[in-house]
Short mmCIF file of C-alpha atoms and ligand atoms in Angstrom, two decimals:
data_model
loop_
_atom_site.label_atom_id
_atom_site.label_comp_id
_atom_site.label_asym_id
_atom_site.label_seq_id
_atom_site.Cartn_x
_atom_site.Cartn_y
_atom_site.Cartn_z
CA UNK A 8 -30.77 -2.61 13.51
CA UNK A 9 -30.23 -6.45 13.88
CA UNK A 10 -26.67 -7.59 12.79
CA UNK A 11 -28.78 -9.04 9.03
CA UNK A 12 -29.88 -5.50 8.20
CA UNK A 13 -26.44 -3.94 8.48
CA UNK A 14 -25.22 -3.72 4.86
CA UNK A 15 -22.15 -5.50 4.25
CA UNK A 16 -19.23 -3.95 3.94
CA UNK A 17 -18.91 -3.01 0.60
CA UNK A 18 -15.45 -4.47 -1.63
CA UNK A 19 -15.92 -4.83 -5.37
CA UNK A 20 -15.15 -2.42 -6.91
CA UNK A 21 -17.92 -1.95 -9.93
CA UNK A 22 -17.49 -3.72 -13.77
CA UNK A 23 -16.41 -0.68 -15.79
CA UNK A 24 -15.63 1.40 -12.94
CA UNK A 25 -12.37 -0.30 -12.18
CA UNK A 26 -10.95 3.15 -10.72
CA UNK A 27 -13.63 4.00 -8.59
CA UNK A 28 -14.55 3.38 -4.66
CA UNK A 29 -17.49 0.66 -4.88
CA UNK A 30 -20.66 2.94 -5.42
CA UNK A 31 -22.36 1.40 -2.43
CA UNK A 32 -19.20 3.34 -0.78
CA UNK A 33 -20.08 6.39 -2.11
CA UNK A 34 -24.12 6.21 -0.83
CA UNK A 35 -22.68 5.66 2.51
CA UNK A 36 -20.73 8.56 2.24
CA UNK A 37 -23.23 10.57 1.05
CA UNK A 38 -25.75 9.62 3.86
CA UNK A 39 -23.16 9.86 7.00
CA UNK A 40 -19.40 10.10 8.50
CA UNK A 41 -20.18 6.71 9.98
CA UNK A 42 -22.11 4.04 9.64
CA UNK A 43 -22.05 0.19 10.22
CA UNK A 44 -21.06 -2.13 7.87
CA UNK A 45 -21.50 -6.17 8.36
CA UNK A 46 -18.10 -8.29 8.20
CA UNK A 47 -17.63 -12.21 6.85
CA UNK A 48 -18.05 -12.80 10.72
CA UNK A 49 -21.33 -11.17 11.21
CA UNK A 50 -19.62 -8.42 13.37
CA UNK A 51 -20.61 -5.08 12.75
CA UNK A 52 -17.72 -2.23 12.93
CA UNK A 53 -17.63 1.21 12.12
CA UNK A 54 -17.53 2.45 8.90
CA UNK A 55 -15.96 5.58 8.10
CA UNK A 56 -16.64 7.00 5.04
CA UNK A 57 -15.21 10.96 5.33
CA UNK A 58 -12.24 12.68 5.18
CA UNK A 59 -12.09 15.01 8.03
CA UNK A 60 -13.75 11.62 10.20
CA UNK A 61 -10.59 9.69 9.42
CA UNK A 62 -7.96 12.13 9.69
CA UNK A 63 -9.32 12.61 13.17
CA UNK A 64 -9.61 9.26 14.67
CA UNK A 65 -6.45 8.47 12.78
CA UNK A 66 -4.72 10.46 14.99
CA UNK A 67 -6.78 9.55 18.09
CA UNK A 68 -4.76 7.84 20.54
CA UNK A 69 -7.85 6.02 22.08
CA UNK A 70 -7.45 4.09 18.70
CA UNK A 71 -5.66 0.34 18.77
CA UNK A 72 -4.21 -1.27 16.03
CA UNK A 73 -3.61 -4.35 17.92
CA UNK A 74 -4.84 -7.40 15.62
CA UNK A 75 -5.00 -9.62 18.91
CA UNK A 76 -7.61 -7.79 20.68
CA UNK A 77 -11.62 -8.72 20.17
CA UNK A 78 -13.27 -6.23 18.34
CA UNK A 79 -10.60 -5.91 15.60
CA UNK A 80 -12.66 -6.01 12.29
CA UNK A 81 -9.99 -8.61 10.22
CA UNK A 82 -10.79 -8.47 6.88
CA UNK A 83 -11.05 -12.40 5.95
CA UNK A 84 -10.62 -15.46 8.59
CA UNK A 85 -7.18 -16.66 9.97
CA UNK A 86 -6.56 -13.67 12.06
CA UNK A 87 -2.77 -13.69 13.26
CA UNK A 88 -2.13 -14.62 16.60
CA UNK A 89 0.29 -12.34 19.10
CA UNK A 90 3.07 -14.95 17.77
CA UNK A 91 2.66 -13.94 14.20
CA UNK A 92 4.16 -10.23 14.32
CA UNK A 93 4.49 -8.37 11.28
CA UNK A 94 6.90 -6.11 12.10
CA UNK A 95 4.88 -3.07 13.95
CA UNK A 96 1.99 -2.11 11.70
CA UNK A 97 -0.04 -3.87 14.08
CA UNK A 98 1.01 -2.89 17.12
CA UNK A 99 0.34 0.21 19.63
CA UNK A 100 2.76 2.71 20.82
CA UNK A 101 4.78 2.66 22.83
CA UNK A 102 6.81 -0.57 21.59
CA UNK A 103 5.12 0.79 18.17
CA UNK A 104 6.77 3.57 17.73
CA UNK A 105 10.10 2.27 20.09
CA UNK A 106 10.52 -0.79 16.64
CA UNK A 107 9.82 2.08 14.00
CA UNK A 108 12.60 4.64 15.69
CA UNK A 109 15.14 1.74 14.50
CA UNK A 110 14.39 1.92 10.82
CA UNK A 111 13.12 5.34 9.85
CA UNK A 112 16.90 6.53 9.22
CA UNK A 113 16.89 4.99 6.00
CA UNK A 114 13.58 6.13 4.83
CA UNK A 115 14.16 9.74 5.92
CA UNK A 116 14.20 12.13 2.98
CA UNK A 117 17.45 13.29 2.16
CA UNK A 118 18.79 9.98 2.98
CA UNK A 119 16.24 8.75 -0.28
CA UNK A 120 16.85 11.61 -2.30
CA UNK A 121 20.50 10.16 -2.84
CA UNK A 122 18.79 6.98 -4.37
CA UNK A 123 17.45 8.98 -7.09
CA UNK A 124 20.29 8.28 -9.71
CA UNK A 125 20.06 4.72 -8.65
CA UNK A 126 16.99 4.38 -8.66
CA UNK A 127 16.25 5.95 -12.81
CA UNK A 128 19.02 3.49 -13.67
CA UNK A 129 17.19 0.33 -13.06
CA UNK A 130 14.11 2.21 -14.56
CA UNK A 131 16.31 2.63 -17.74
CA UNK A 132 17.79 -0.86 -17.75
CA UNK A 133 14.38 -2.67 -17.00
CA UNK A 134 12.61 0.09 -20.25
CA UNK A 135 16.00 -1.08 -22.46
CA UNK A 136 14.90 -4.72 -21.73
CA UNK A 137 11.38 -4.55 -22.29
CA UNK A 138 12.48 -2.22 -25.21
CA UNK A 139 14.59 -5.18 -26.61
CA UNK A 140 12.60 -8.19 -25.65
CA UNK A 141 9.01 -9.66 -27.59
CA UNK A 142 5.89 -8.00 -27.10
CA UNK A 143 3.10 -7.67 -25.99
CA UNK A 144 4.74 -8.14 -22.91
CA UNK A 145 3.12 -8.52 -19.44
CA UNK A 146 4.19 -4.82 -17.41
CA UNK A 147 3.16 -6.58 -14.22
CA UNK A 148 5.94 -9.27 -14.71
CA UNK A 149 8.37 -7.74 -16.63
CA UNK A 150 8.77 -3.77 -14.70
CA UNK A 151 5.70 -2.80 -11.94
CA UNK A 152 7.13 -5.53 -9.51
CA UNK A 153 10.96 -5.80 -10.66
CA UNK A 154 11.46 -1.57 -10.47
CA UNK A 155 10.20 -1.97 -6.31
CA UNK A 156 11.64 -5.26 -5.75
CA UNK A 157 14.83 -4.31 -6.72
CA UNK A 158 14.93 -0.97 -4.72
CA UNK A 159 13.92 -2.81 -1.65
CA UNK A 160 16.41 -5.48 -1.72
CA UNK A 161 19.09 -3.21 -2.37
CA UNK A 162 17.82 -1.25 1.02
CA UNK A 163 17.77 -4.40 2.60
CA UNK A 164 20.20 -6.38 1.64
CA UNK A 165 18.24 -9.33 0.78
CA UNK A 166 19.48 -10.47 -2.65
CA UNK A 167 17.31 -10.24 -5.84
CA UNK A 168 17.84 -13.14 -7.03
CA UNK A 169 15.22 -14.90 -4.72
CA UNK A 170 13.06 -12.76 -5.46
CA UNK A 171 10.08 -15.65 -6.78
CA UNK A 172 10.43 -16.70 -3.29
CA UNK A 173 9.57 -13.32 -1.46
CA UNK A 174 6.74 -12.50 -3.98
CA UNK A 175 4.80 -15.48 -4.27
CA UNK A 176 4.74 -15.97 -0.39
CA UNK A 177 3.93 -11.67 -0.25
CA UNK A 178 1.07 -12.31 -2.70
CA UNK A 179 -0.30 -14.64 -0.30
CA UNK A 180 -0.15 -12.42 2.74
CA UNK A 181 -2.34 -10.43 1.55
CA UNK A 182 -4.96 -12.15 -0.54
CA UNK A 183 -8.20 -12.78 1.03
CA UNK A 184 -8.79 -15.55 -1.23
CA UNK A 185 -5.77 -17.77 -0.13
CA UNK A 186 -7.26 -20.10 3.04
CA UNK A 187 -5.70 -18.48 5.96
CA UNK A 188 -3.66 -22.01 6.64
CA UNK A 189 -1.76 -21.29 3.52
CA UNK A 190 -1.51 -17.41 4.58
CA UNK A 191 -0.26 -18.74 7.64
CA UNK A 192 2.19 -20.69 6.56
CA UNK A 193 3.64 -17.93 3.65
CA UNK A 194 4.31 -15.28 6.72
CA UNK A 195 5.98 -18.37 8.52
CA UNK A 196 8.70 -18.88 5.57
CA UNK A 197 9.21 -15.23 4.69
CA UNK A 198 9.75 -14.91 8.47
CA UNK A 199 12.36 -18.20 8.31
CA UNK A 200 13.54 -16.44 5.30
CA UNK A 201 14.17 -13.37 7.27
CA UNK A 202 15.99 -15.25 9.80
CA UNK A 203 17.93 -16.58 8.06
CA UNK A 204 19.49 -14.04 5.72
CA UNK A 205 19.96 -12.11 9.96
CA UNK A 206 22.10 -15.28 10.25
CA UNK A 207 24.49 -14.74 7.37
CA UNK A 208 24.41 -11.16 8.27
CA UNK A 209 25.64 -11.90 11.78
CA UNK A 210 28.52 -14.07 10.57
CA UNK A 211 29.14 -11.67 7.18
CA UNK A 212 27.40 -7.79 7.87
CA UNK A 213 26.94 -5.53 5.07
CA UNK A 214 25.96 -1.93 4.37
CA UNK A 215 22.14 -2.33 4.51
CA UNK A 216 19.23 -2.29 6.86
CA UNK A 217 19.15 -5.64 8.02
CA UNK A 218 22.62 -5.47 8.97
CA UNK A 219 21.72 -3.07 10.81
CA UNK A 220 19.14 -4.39 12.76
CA UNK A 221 21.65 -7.36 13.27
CA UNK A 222 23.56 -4.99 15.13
CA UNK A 223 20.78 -3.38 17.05
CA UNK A 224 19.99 -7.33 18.09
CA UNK A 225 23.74 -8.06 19.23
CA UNK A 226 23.65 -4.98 22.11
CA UNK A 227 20.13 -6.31 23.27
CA UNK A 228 17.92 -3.68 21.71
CA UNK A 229 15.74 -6.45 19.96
CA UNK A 230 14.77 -9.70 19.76
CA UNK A 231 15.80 -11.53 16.54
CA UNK A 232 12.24 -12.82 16.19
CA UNK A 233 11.32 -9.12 16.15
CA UNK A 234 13.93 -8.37 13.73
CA UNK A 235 12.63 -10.87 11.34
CA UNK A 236 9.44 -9.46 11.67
CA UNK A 237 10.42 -6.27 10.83
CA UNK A 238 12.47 -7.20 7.81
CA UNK A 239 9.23 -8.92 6.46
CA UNK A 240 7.23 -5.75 7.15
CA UNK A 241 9.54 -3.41 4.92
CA UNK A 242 10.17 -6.59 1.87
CA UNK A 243 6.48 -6.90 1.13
CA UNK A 244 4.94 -3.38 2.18
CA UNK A 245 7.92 -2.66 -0.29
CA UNK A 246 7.44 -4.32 -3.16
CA UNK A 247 3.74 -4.72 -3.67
CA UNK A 248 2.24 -1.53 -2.68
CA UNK A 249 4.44 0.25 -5.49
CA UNK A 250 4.34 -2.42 -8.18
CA UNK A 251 0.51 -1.82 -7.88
CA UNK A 252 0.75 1.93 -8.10
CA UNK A 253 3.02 1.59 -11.25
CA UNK A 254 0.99 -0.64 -13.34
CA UNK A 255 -2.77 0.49 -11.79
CA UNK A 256 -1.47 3.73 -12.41
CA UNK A 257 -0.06 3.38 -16.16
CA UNK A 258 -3.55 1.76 -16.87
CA UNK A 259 -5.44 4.54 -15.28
CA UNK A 260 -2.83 6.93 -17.36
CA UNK A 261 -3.80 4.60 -20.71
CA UNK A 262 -7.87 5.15 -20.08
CA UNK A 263 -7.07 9.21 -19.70
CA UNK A 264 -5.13 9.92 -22.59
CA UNK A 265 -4.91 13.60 -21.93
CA UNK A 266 -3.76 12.84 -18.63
CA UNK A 267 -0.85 10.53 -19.90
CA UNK A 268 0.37 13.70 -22.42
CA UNK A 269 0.96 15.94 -19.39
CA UNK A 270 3.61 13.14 -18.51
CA UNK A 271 4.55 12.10 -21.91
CA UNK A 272 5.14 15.83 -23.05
CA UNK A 273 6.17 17.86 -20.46
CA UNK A 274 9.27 17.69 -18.77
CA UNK A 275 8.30 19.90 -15.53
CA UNK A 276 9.64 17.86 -11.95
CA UNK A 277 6.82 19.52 -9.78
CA UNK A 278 4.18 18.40 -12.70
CA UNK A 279 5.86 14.64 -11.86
CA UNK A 280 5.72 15.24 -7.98
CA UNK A 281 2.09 16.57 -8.34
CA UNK A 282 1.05 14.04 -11.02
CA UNK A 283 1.56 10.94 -7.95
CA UNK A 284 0.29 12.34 -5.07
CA UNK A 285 -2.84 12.53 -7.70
CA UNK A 286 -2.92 9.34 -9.07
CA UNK A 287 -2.25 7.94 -5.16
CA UNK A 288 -5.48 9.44 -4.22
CA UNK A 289 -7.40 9.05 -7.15
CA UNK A 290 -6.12 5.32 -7.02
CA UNK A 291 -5.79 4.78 -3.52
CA UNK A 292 -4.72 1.24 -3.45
CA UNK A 293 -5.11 -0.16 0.17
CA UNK A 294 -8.78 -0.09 -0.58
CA UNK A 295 -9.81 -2.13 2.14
CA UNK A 296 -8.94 0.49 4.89
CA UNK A 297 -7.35 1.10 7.73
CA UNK A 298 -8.54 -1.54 10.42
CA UNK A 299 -8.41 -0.23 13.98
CA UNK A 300 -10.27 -1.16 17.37
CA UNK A 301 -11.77 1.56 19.84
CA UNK A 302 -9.78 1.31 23.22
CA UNK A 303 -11.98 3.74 24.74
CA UNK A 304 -15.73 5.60 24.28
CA UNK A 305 -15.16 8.31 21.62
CA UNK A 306 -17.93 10.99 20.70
CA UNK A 307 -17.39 12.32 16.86
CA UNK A 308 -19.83 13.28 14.16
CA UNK A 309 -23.20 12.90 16.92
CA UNK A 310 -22.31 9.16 17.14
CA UNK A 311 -20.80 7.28 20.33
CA UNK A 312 -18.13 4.35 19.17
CA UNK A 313 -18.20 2.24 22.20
CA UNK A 314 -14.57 0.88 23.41
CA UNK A 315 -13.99 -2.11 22.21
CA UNK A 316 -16.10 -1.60 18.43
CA UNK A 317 -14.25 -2.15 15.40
CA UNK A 318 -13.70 0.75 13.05
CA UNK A 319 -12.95 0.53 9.34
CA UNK A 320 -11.73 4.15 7.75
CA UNK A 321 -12.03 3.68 4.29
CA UNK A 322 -9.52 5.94 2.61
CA UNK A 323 -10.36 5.07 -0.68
CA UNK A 324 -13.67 6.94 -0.11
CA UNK A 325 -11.75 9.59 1.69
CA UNK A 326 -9.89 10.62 -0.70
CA UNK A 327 -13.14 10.73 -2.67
CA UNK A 328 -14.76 13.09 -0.50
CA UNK A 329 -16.65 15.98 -2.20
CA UNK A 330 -16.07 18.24 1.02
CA UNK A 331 -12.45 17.53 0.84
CA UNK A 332 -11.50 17.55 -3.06
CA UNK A 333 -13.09 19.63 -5.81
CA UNK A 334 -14.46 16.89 -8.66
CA UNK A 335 -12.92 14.20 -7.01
CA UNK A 336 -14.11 11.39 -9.21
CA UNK A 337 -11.83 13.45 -11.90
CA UNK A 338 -7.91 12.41 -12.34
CA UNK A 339 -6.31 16.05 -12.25
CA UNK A 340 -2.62 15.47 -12.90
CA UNK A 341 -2.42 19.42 -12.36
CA UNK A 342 -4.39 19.70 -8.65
CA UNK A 343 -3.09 19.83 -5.59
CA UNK A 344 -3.46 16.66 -3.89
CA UNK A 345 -1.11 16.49 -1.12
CA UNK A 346 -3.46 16.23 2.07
CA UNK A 347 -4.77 12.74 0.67
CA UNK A 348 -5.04 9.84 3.09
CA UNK A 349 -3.34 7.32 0.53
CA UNK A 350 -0.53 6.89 3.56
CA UNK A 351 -2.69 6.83 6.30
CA UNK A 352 -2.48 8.99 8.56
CA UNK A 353 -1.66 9.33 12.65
CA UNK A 354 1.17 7.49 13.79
CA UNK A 355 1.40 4.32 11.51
CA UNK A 356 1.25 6.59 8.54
CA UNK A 357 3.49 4.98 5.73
CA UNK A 358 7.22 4.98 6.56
CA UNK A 359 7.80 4.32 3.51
CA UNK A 360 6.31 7.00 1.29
CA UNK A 361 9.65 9.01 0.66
CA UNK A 362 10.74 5.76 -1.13
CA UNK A 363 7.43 5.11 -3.01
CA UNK A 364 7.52 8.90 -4.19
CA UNK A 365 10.71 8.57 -5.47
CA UNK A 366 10.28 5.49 -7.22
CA UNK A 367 7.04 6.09 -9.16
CA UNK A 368 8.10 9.98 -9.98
CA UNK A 369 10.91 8.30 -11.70
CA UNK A 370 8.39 5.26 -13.80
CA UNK A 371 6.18 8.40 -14.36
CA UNK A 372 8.43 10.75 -15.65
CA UNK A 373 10.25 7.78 -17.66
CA UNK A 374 8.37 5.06 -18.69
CA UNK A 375 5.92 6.68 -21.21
CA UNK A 376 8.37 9.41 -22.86
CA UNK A 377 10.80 6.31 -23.62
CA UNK A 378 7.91 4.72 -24.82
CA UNK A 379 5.67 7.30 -26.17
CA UNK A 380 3.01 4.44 -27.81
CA UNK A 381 2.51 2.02 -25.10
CA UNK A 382 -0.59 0.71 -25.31
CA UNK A 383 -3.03 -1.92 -24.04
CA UNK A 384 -2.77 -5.13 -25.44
CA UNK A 385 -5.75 -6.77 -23.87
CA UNK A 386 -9.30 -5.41 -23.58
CA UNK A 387 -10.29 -3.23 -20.54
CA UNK A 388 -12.84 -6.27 -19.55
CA UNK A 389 -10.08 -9.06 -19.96
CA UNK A 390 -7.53 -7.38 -17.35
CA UNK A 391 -7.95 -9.18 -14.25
CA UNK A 392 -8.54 -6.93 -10.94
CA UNK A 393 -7.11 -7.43 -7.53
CA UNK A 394 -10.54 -7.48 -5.72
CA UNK A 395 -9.43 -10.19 -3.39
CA UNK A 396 -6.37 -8.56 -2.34
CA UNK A 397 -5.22 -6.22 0.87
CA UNK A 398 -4.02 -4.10 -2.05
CA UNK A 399 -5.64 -3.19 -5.17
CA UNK A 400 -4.22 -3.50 -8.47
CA UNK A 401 -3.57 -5.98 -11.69
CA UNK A 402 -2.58 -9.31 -11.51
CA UNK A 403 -1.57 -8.81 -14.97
CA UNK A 404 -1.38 -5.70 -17.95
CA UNK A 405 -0.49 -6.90 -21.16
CA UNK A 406 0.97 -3.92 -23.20
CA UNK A 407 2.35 -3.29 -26.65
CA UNK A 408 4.07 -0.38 -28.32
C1 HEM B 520 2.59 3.54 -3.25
C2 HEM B 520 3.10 2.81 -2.33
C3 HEM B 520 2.60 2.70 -0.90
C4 HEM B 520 1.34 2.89 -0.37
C5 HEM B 520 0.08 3.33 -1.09
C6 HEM B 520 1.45 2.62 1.05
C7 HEM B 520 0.40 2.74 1.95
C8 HEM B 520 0.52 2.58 3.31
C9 HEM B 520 -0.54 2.82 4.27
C10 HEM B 520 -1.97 3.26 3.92
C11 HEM B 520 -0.04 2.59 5.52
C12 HEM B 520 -0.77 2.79 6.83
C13 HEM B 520 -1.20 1.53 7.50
C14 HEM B 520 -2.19 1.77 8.64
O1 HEM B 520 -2.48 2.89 9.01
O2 HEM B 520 -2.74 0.78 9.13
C15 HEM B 520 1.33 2.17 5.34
C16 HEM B 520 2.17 1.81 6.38
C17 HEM B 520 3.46 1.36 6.17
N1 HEM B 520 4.17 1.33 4.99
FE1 HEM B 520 3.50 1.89 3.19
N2 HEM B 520 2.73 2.25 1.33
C18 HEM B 520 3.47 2.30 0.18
C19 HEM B 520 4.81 2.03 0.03
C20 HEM B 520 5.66 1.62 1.02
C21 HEM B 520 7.05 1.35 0.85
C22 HEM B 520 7.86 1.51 -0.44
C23 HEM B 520 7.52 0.94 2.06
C24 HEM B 520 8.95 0.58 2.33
C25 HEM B 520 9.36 -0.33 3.08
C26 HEM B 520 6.41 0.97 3.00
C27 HEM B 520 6.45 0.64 4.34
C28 HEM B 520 5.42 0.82 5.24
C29 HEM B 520 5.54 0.52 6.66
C30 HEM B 520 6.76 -0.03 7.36
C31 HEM B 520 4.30 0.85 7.24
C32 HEM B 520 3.90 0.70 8.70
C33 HEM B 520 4.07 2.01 9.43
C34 HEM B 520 3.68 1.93 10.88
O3 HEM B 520 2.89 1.09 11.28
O4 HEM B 520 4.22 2.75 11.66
N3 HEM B 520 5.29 1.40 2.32
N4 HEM B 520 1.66 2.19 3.99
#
């Protein structure tokens, strides 16, 4: 097969179908574990389509998740050079995990647990605002991205009140459709930014993460460039990946009415808990996959990936997969979907995800007994998608109540 006949690698998601994998996706899946897919460069990685597939290579060590090295299938041009670090999510163990070990503290369970109070009281404030201000009212603007944004400065210590700054620049991280010069020069002043709040914290520390890292950069542990790499990490992966989740996932509640009741008239915590580890796999919003390179030859499913191939494992498909999940084109607040690959999986698997639990079992369990008629207040066809983004989503919901 000459690099033309590869199929390219699948993206939009189809008109009407705004929930779904893109059905070329699902063929793929259907015919094979792996296939090859055809990239804006003409280069030809790996495609994994299945569940048990990506769990396994996931966890393979002979996989690199080193942007800088050839063969690493970036999704859109302006790859980052080795200068350009964002934080660790693209970088191999050992200094991988030896950057992660310095911020998991916060994210650790317990430790987010004892946000939960805090956490349903900006939920309240933000519903009493909405609540009290005009309508329709855009969800997006006025409580997906605010509820995150919030959380994460507070974790951070990087003050709210910039927050225009930190989103527009995080929007154009990771849109394919901003010219990678402009992409460029976004990570360049959140990373400034970054450096600069370390700065104040040096002269003026606080009780919050980067403080902490200040400190971990005073006894030699880190380099400050590092640091600000790693604070730009944790503000964008989060802010955007759980603003999406909250107003994707209210749509995708709005188009399954029944669904939405579960939420709206039950009041049962594990119903909650259950109800987001569905509507993360059913959503699955880093729909472009997890990009990796091979570092070695690996045999798996009667294929040989050769080192130095690219590999996309698309876990919006995998969470799709028929072997896997009974029905899985079907949003079942009530199944058990706990193994899905929404996180990842291996050893970059989302650091986060105590945090994004948290925050969207409190918008889930909140948002729509508060306001028991929210509604659409734009047609289904007029709601523009995030196709051109490194996470799916809605630019925009308008809603009414
Ligand atoms: C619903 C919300 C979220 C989703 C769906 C999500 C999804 C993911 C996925 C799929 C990965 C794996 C990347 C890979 O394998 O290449 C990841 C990594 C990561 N996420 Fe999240 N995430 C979410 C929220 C958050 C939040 C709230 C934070 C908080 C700061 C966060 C921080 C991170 C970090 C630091 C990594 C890199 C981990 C590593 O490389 O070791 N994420 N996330």
């Amino acid at each position: 097969m000459t690099s033309d006949t590869v199929p390219a690698f699948p993206m939009a998601r189809a008109a009407g179908c705004p929930f779904d994998p893109p059905p070329e996706l699902h063929r793929l899946q259907d015919e094979a574990p792996l296939s090859r897919v055809r990239l804006w460069d003409g280069s030809t990685p790996w495609l994994v389509t299945r569940y048990a597939e990506q769990r396994s290579l996931l966890a393979d060590p002979r996989l690199s998740a080193d942007v800088t090295r050839p063969g690493y299938p970036f999704p859109a041009p302006g790859r980052p050079t080795g200068a350009q670090k964002l934080g660790f999510i693209l970088m191999d163990d050992p200094e991988h995990a030896r950057l992660r070990r310095m911020v998991t503290a916060p994210f650790a369970i317990k430790r987010v647990e004892a946000l939960r109070p805090a956490v349903q009281k900006i939920v309240d404030d933000l519903i009493d605002d909405l609540l009290a201000g005009p309508k329709p009212v855009d969800l997006v603007e006025a409580f997906a991205l605010p509820v995150p944004s919030l959380v994460i400065c507070a974790l951070l210590g990087v003050p709210y009140a910039d927050h225009d700054l930190f989103q527009g620049h995080s929007r154009n991280l990771i849109s394919r459709s901003v010219p990678a010069d402009q992409r460029g020069a976004s990570f360049r002043a959140l990373h400034d930014y970054l450096d600069r709040l370390l700065a104040q914290k040096t002269a003026d520390p606080g009780d919050d993460l980067l403080s902490q890292l200040v400190t971990r950069v005073q006894a030699g542990e880190l380099e400050r460039s590092d640091a600000a790499g790693i604070g730009v990490l944790l503000l964008v992966a989060g802010h955007e990946t759980t603003a999406n989740m909250i107003a994707l996932g209210t749509l995708a509640l709005l188009e399954h009415p029944d669904q939405l009741a579960l939420l709206r008239d039950g009041d049962d915590p594990k119903l909650v808990a259950g109800a987001v580890e569905e509507l993360l796999r059913y959503l699955n919003i880093t729909h472009t996959g997890r990009r990796r390179v091979a570092l070695d030859d690996i045999e798996i499913a009667g294929v040989t990936i050769r080192a130095g191939d690219g590999l996309i494992l698309a876990n919006d498909i995998g969470n799709r997969d028929p072997g896997t999940f009974t029905d899985p084109g079907t949003l079942d607040l009530t199944r058990d979907a706990r193994r899905h690959v929404a996180f990842g999986f291996g050893v970059h698997q989302c650091l986060g995800q105590p945090l994004a639990r948290l925050e969207l079992q409190v918008v889930y369990s909140t948002l729509y007994r508060r306001i028991p008629t929210l509604r659409r207040a734009a047609a289904l066809a007029d709601i523009p998608f995030k196709h051109d983004g490194a996470v799916y989503g809605v630019y925009e919901l308008p809603v009414t109540w």
